[in-house]
């Protein structure tokens, strides 16, 4: 924060158009720079199975590169003219180049869909987004449901934060709070406790469950006290991705903010389930 520079990878699919409109909506709120990035896979990615000579392969790739440049120049040209959005083409592995470009440019946020269906569909699927989520240092804005046909369709009135109460929780919460303040959104916190079973697989003692819930609530209050503010809290119990997404949807969240990374332990499973949350969420997700 502030979101001074946004990177939007483009594969020319309808989903990447929608993601770019979210970047445009954020640009209007934050005055951000936008870089539209298209990654052109190396010749052996696209033409590796073709039995063609070296000169023919070079010509095919050169033709593809020229077409990609024309496509990128025309991509949302009226909505995002060159004056407001730089266009950049690089060659290489899509995920690796997205991450490297983000680091080289020092962007504040990457905005990309979970799946694209462009020419190189086998390279622009969820595996690319998963690698970007794993390797990028900056927050990543993604999600299955980024379907804005117009910038005016992008809603940012309600922001939910999924907290796992580990070391990254404070950073996640601070990012979400600042974002909500900047866009004038309501903010609510969500914490999910995994369903606990007693010996033999029977449900855990209700009193013990209540004590665990009270302990989690106390920890959340301590966290907010350290940060000097308060917000509504929703606590659920069950499968972490399912319950986080359900609580966010019931509240009507327009954006869900979570931490990401590997984690273990009873209170650390939210980040371990980040990919599942992103796939199931009814709204876009920012992983911090």
Short mmCIF file of N, CA and C in Angstrom, two decimals, residues 10-12 36-41 46 60-75 87-90 119-120:
data_model
loop_
_atom_site.label_atom_id
_atom_site.label_comp_id
_atom_site.label_asym_id
_atom_site.label_seq_id
_atom_site.Cartn_x
_atom_site.Cartn_y
_atom_site.Cartn_z
N UNK A 10 -1.43 -11.22 -19.27
CA UNK A 10 -2.47 -11.29 -20.30
C UNK A 10 -2.23 -12.49 -21.20
N UNK A 11 -3.25 -13.33 -21.37
CA UNK A 11 -3.16 -14.42 -22.34
C UNK A 11 -4.21 -14.28 -23.44
N UNK A 12 -4.89 -13.10 -23.47
CA UNK A 12 -5.89 -12.75 -24.47
C UNK A 12 -7.19 -13.52 -24.30
N UNK A 36 0.66 -4.35 -18.57
CA UNK A 36 0.05 -5.54 -19.16
C UNK A 36 1.17 -6.40 -19.73
N UNK A 37 1.28 -7.62 -19.23
CA UNK A 37 2.40 -8.50 -19.59
C UNK A 37 1.90 -9.73 -20.34
N UNK A 38 2.50 -9.98 -21.49
CA UNK A 38 2.25 -11.25 -22.18
C UNK A 38 3.56 -12.02 -22.25
N UNK A 39 3.51 -13.28 -21.83
CA UNK A 39 4.70 -14.13 -21.87
C UNK A 39 4.60 -15.04 -23.08
N UNK A 40 5.58 -14.94 -23.95
CA UNK A 40 5.63 -15.75 -25.15
C UNK A 40 6.49 -16.97 -24.87
N UNK A 41 5.91 -18.16 -24.80
CA UNK A 41 6.71 -19.36 -24.52
C UNK A 41 7.77 -19.57 -25.60
N UNK A 46 5.95 -24.30 -27.88
CA UNK A 46 4.82 -24.26 -28.81
C UNK A 46 4.96 -25.25 -29.95
N UNK A 60 8.21 -19.58 -37.94
CA UNK A 60 6.94 -19.77 -37.24
C UNK A 60 6.89 -18.98 -35.94
N UNK A 61 8.00 -19.03 -35.20
CA UNK A 61 8.03 -18.32 -33.93
C UNK A 61 8.03 -16.81 -34.15
N UNK A 62 8.75 -16.33 -35.14
CA UNK A 62 8.77 -14.90 -35.42
C UNK A 62 7.37 -14.41 -35.79
N UNK A 63 6.67 -15.21 -36.58
CA UNK A 63 5.30 -14.85 -36.95
C UNK A 63 4.40 -14.81 -35.72
N UNK A 64 4.59 -15.80 -34.84
CA UNK A 64 3.78 -15.83 -33.60
C UNK A 64 4.10 -14.63 -32.72
N UNK A 65 5.35 -14.24 -32.65
CA UNK A 65 5.74 -13.09 -31.82
C UNK A 65 5.14 -11.80 -32.37
N UNK A 66 5.15 -11.65 -33.69
CA UNK A 66 4.58 -10.45 -34.30
C UNK A 66 3.07 -10.38 -34.05
N UNK A 67 2.41 -11.54 -34.14
CA UNK A 67 0.97 -11.58 -33.87
C UNK A 67 0.68 -11.25 -32.42
N UNK A 68 1.50 -11.76 -31.50
CA UNK A 68 1.31 -11.48 -30.08
C UNK A 68 1.44 -9.99 -29.80
N UNK A 69 2.38 -9.34 -30.45
CA UNK A 69 2.54 -7.89 -30.25
C UNK A 69 1.30 -7.14 -30.73
N UNK A 70 0.78 -7.53 -31.91
CA UNK A 70 -0.43 -6.87 -32.40
C UNK A 70 -1.59 -7.12 -31.45
N UNK A 71 -1.72 -8.36 -30.97
CA UNK A 71 -2.81 -8.69 -30.05
C UNK A 71 -2.71 -7.90 -28.76
N UNK A 72 -1.50 -7.74 -28.24
CA UNK A 72 -1.32 -7.01 -26.99
C UNK A 72 -1.60 -5.52 -27.19
N UNK A 73 -1.19 -4.97 -28.33
CA UNK A 73 -1.48 -3.56 -28.61
C UNK A 73 -2.98 -3.31 -28.68
N UNK A 74 -3.73 -4.30 -29.18
CA UNK A 74 -5.18 -4.14 -29.34
C UNK A 74 -5.95 -4.55 -28.08
N UNK A 75 -5.30 -5.19 -27.14
CA UNK A 75 -5.97 -5.71 -25.94
C UNK A 75 -6.53 -4.55 -25.10
N UNK A 87 2.59 -1.83 -22.10
CA UNK A 87 2.47 -3.18 -22.64
C UNK A 87 3.86 -3.78 -22.82
N UNK A 88 4.01 -5.02 -22.35
CA UNK A 88 5.32 -5.64 -22.32
C UNK A 88 5.21 -7.10 -22.75
N UNK A 89 6.09 -7.54 -23.66
CA UNK A 89 6.17 -8.95 -24.06
C UNK A 89 7.54 -9.48 -23.70
N UNK A 90 7.56 -10.63 -23.04
CA UNK A 90 8.82 -11.29 -22.71
C UNK A 90 8.71 -12.75 -23.15
N UNK A 119 -4.36 -19.18 -26.53
CA UNK A 119 -3.72 -20.06 -27.50
C UNK A 119 -2.89 -21.14 -26.82
N UNK A 120 -2.16 -20.74 -25.76
CA UNK A 120 -1.29 -21.68 -25.08
C UNK A 120 -1.95 -22.18 -23.81
#
